[in-house]
Amino acid sequence: MFQLHCPHCGATREEEEFSYAGEAYIARPANPEEASDAEWGDYLFMRKNTRGWFWEQWQHTAGCRKVFVVKRHTASYQIAGSWTLAEGKAHYLKESEA
Amino acid sequence: MPNFQPYLQSPLVNFNLPAETVPADSSQQVRANELPLLGYIAIRGELADAAIAAAVSSVTGASVPAAGQFSTGDAGVLVWVSPDELLLVTRRAELAQRLAAFEAAFAGLFAHAVDNSGGLTCLSLSGSEHVTVLRHMGVYDFESLAVGQAVSTVLGKAGGTVLRLEDDGVFLIIRRSFADYLWLLLRKVCTPYRFAVAKLAESGSHPLLRLLDKQHAAPARKAVTA
Amino acid sequence: MSAYRVHRNSQRIDSQSPLKFTFDGKQMQGFAGDTLASALIANGVKLIGRSFKYGRPRGIIGHGSEEPNALIQLETGAYTVPDLKATQVELYHGLSATTTTGFPSLHFDLKGMAGTFARFMPPGFYYKTFMGPVKAAWPLYEKMIRMAAGYGRAPVEADPEYYDHLHHHVDVLVVGGGACGLWAATLAGRAGLKTLLVDEQNEAGGWMLSDASARIDGKPAMQWVNERLAELDSLGNVTVLRRTTAFALHEQNLVQALELCQDHLPIGSRNPGQPRQRLHKIRAHHVVLAAGAIERPLVYGNNDRPGVMTAAAGQTYLNRYGVAVGRNVLLMTHNDAAYDAARDLAEAGSRVTLIDTRLRGAADWRQQQAKQAGVELMLGYGIAQVHGKTAVSGAQLVQLDPFTNTVRGKGPRLSADSILSSGGLTSTVHLFCHNTGRPYWKEESLSFVVPDEGRQGISCAGAITGRWELSSALAQTHAATSAMLAGFGRSTHGDCPQGDEHEVAATRRLFRVPDGLAEGHGAKAFVDFQNDVSAADIHLAVRENYRSIEHVKRYTALGFGTDQGKLSNVNGFAIAAEALGKPISAVGTTTYRPAYTPVTFGALAGSHKADTFEPRRYTAMQASHLKRGALFETVGQWMRPWYFPQGKETMHQAVDRECLATRNSVGVMDASTLGKIDVKGPDAREFLNRIYSNAWSKLDPGKCRYGLMLDENGMVMDDGVTACIADDHFHMTTTTGGAARVLNWLERWHQTEWPELQVRFTSTTDHWSTTAVVGPKSRAVLQKLCSDIDLSAENFKFMDWREGTVAGVPAKVFRISFSGELAYEINVDACYGHYIWEQVMAAGDEFGITPYGTETMHVLRAEKGFIIVGQDTDGSMTPMDLAMGWAVGMKKPFSFLGKRSLSRSDTVRSDRKQLVGLYTEDPKVVLTEGAQILSTPDATPPAAMQGHVTSSYHSAFLGRSIAMAVLKGGSQRSGDTVYVWAQGKMHPAKVVSSVFVDQEGVRQHA
Ligand SMILES: [Zn+2]
C-alpha cells in the first residue's frame, strides 16, 4: 500500500482512496471504423506491461474523482511523480521521444 | 385528495437517536449525534472560472474555498469537493430558494446545482478521543486536519467527508445508504471509550448547527434493526 | 522455590507475587514477570513437544520469538489460542496451557516409538509423492499425516474478545526498544519529531534485560534504559508502545504492528471494553530499524534433546527470570559473548563447563572472569553428540582441529542436565527485507546484516548491522540517527552514549560441529527443529541437485513454520553453502516475507466483522420492509427485500403469490437501489450518444429511453433507463451493482478522451427513493395520490416521465416497466421515501397491493424476457447476442464505445452463444441456473457443450417453468429440441422466444 499525490486535491493520500485506471495515454483511434481488426485489437488488448518506469492512470475515487497520471516503477514501486492528464502528457511525450 | 401530511426521515431514523441523547459533559470521551435533515446542494462548475466563482459567492455569501477547505456564509457551509464541485450544506427549508438562486446565477454559464438533500446526512463527532476514533476508522492522517479544512476520504469501507470547524470536534458528511454501516462502525470503534449520543450545542451562530430546522422533525419511531 | 529458581538482582520477576497455572492439567507456580517458558523451566519441565516428522522429544530452546519447539495451546473453548510460543506467553494467574504434539500422547508417541513416520517423509516428500509413480499412495500418506501433523487446534467457538485497528502518521517510527532503539527515539524526540517506538517485549531494554553486567555511560545499563524511558515519557511528541511487534514493512514505510493489549491478563480480569489486541498501521516518513539480533545455536548431534538451549536463552532465564536452566551445565561456544552466560550461571551456583571450540578461547579478561566464577574451561573441544532421550544426561566431546572444521581426536564424555550453545548472532533483518531490501553477508560478524546507511527512508541501528558490541552498536546508532535528523533539517541534541569497551577475541567460523563421521552417518544434527530438518537433509537436497537456496528451502522445509527460521536459516544457508562449495554470500538468503511473527485473525479483522464486516446499505424504506416481514438478500452491498413471506409460506409460495398479485392487480417494489446519475451540460446528449450503444439525439424532454452500455470490446456492461429532463439534462439509471463502476466509467472517458465535451456527472443514487408501482391497477393507485399529473394513457404514455406531487411531496414519476406491466416509478427525496411507500401501501390497500422483492422481480422480468446484466450476460455478450440489435444505433455519427468491436471477425460469428428461451418438455421441471446444454441426449464425454441456462424460474402466471439460456447459434435454432443436464438428469427442452409473456407489449402500454 503506497501513497499517491493527487494533483487536483494538492494532497498526498493513502492508496485506499484511489482506484487504478490502467496504462496512461493509450490513444483511442480517431476513426475506429477505419482501423483494421489488427489495429483495433492492438488498441483493445495490447498493453506494455512494463517492468520499470511506467505511466499509469489513477482515479481519486474517494476524493475528487479526477483521473490523473502517475509515473511509477512497477518493480520497486518508486513513484517519480503525479500530474494532471494534461501536464503529464507533456512529460510523457518528451520521454517517448527521448 | 386527502389531506396529506408528509413527514421527513433522516437516514439514521431507525436508531432513534433522540431517545438516546443525553446532555454533553466532560466525562464523555467521544460524543456523537446526527444533524438530521439538512439541505445539501452539489454545485458543479469550473471553480477557477471567475464568473462561476462570483455566481457561487453571490448565492451563498461565502467565498469559494481553496482545495481541501471549506468556507462559511449566509447560506451555510461551502465545502470544496473537486476543482469542479462544491457541496453547499444549507437549511432544508431554504433548499428551493437556493436551487432557484443558483439556476438564475448560473444562467449562461456551464455550471449548475444538483439537489442531493435526500442522499446525505451529517454527524457531529467531538470529545477528547474523537481524533483517535477517526484513526480507528480511516487511513487519513486525521491528526493533521486543521480548523477550516475538509477532507473526503475512506472511513471503514465507505466514504465520507470530514470537516473541522473547531478544535473540539469534527462533522462528518456521509451518504444515506452508508449511514447505518458507519454509525454501527463508529459505535464499535468507540468500545474502548466513554461514548455518548450527546445533545448538540444550541448555537445560533454556529455555521453548521444553526442550519438545523426544528419544524421537520419526524414523528418519534421505535428503533428497528435488521 | 523449585530447585531451578535462584535469586538475581537483575531479575524482572516479582518473587512476592506468585501465580498459579496449569500445564497439561498439572498445577504449577510461577511469578509475576515470568513467561510460561521460564515458569515451566523453573518447575523442571523439560519435555514439551514431539517433533513433526520423527516424533522426537523436544524442549524449550530459546527465550523469545525464535522458539521453534515450545508451541502450546493456551486456554480452552472460545478463548483458546493455538500454536503460541511458551517463550512469548506472559504468565498470569490461572493460565492453562496444554502441549499440542504427540500422538496419542506426549509421553507415548507412536511416531517416535516406531519411527515409521520418518520413513514416509524424507526431504522432498511432497515433491516425490506428487511427481513420482507413488502418487496413488497419497491417500494413505494423507491419512497418516493428518493424524499426526499440526501443532494446535483452531478454536471452534466465536471469539468473544474485542480487536481494533489504529492508524498512525508519524515522522519517525523506531522498531525495537533495546539500547539502540531507545537512543534513536530519544534523539528523534529531542529534535521535536513525532516519534513512535514499538517494542515486542513487556518492558523495554532488549538484551539489557538479559545482560546484567552491561553498562552505559558508566552506569548499569538498565538504569540508563529507565532514564531514557522517563525522558521519552516526558516528551509530548513521543509514544512508546510495549508488547507491540512490528511484523510487516510495506511500500513507502507502511509498517504493521500488533499490540498485545490484554493477552498478559487473566481472562477473567480482561476488560471486555478494551481490545485484546490492536493492529497498528503506521505510516512513517522515516523508519529506524533497531530490531537487534538473535543468537543461533551450533549444529551438533542430538542437539534437539530437551534441555538443549541457546546460551542467550540460558543467560536470559537466569538474569531476567531468576531461573537456572540447569545445575550441571555444558556450554559450547565459538565466540566470547557466551562466556557471560557461563559466568553468570556459575555465579548463581550451577556447575558450568565451558567448551570453547577455539583452542585459545576468549580474550583474557573474559577467561579470568569465568574462571573466577568457577567455570571450568575446555578449549579446542566440541560436542559430537548429546546423550539422553527425553532429557539431556550428558554429552560426548571431540577435540577439534584448530584450523579446519574437522575432528582431531576423542574427547571426554561429560554428564549434564543442561546443554547450551552459541553459534553467534543473527541480525533480525526481516523488516528491512519485506519490501525489496536484501541483506548482505558480513563475514566478520558471521551474519547476514543490513547496511549501516540503511536505504531511502530507513535507518538501521545497532545489532541489525552486525555490531555485537554495545559500544560500537551505540556509536553506529548515534551516527545513523544524526544523519536521519539532518535529513529532517534537525540537529542532534546529546552526545553518543558510551558502552564499555572490551577486548574481544576472534570468533571461530563454525556452524556444524564435526563429529568425525560423514554427514548422515552420525547422530542427527538438527538445523530446523520445527520442521525436523537436519544437516544431512540439506546435504541430501544438494546431492539431489537443488542449487538455489529457495529450492533447498522448499525441498527440505528449512525455515518454514511459525518461527520462520529465526534460529535455523543462517546455519542452513551455511551448511548448504559448504555442500555446494560456494561462499555463503553467493548462496544468499531466502526471501523474507511478512509476518515476522504470527498475527491472529481477530487482529487482522479488527472491527471489520459481523455487522460491520462490509457496508450493508439500506434504503429509506427499510423499516417498512421489516414491518411487512421481508427477508433480505445482498445485492452490491444493498440489503434488498428478497420476498415477503406470509405465515408459513415457502419462498416458492410467496413468489407465486407476489407475481400473480402484480400481474392481476398491483404490486410494489423498492427500486431505490438502482444507481442514479445526474448528467448535465450542453454536450450531455452527445456524451450519451458516445457512451451508450443506442441513439439519444431525438429523445425529447419528458421522455425516457432504455440504454445499453458496452465496453470498448463491444460487450454489454450495464443497462438502465435514462430520462431526458431538459435538452441538456438527463437522469441516468444504472444497475444496482453497477452504480459506482458506471460513474467512474463516465468520468474516465470524459476526462481522458473527451474533455472538450461540456458535461458533468453527479451521483444522486442516495438522493432519490424509488417506489415502483406495478400492475394493471397501478394507475388507479396513483390516481388516489396524485392530482397534478394527468395519468391518462393518452397523456402519460409508456416511457414518459412527469414532474408533479405524489401525496403532497414533489416527485418525478417515470412510466417505465421492468415487468411488462403498466407501471410507474415514483422518485422522491429519500427523506420522504418511507412516507411515500406507506402512502402507496395505504392507497393500494383496496386493490390488495402486494409488496414484492427481488425474487418476484426476477420472475416478472424473465417472463418478459428482460435481461439482467451479470446474470444473463457475463462480459462476453454483445447486444446482438442478446437479440437487442434494436438498441444499437449503428448509424450514429460518432463511433460509440464498443461499436468497432461489433464488426470484429469474432463478434460477427454466427455460432456465438445467443440468448434464447427454453421450455422444458416437463413443465414442472425448473432447470438449474448454470446447467449445461447439449444438442443430443447422449452425454458421453467428450460431449460438446452448446451453452448454458442463465435464468430459470417457475412462472405462476404461465403455470409452468421458463428459462433463459445462451445457446450457440441460438437465434437460428427456434423450435429445436436441446438437452439440459441438471440435477443428475437430462431434460429435453424446446428453444423458444425469450419473451414468454405479452410479446406484443399490450400490457405495458395499457
Ligand atoms: Zn483528488
Short mmCIF file of C-alpha atoms and ligand atoms in Angstrom, two decimals, chain A residues 5-11 13 17-18 60-61 63-66 68, chain B residues 80-83, ligand 1:
data_model
loop_
_atom_site.label_atom_id
_atom_site.label_comp_id
_atom_site.label_asym_id
_atom_site.label_seq_id
_atom_site.Cartn_x
_atom_site.Cartn_y
_atom_site.Cartn_z
CA HIS A 5 -0.24 12.61 -4.60
CA CYS A 6 -3.44 13.87 -6.18
CA PRO A 7 -2.60 16.91 -8.26
CA HIS A 8 -6.21 18.09 -8.09
CA CYS A 9 -6.57 17.90 -4.31
CA GLY A 10 -2.97 19.00 -3.89
CA ALA A 11 -2.61 16.32 -1.25
CA ARG A 13 -3.21 10.32 0.39
CA GLU A 17 -8.64 6.43 -1.65
CA PHE A 18 -7.68 5.69 -5.25
CA HIS A 60 -9.15 9.62 -6.83
CA THR A 61 -12.38 7.74 -6.30
CA GLY A 63 -11.83 12.16 -3.13
CA CYS A 64 -12.22 14.44 -6.13
CA ARG A 65 -12.99 11.61 -8.63
CA LYS A 66 -10.41 13.05 -11.03
CA PHE A 68 -4.51 11.74 -13.15
CA TRP B 80 -14.54 22.03 -1.63
CA VAL B 81 -15.01 18.65 -3.29
CA SER B 82 -13.04 18.85 -6.52
CA PRO B 83 -11.86 21.50 -8.98
ZN ZN D 1 -8.07 14.34 -5.60
#
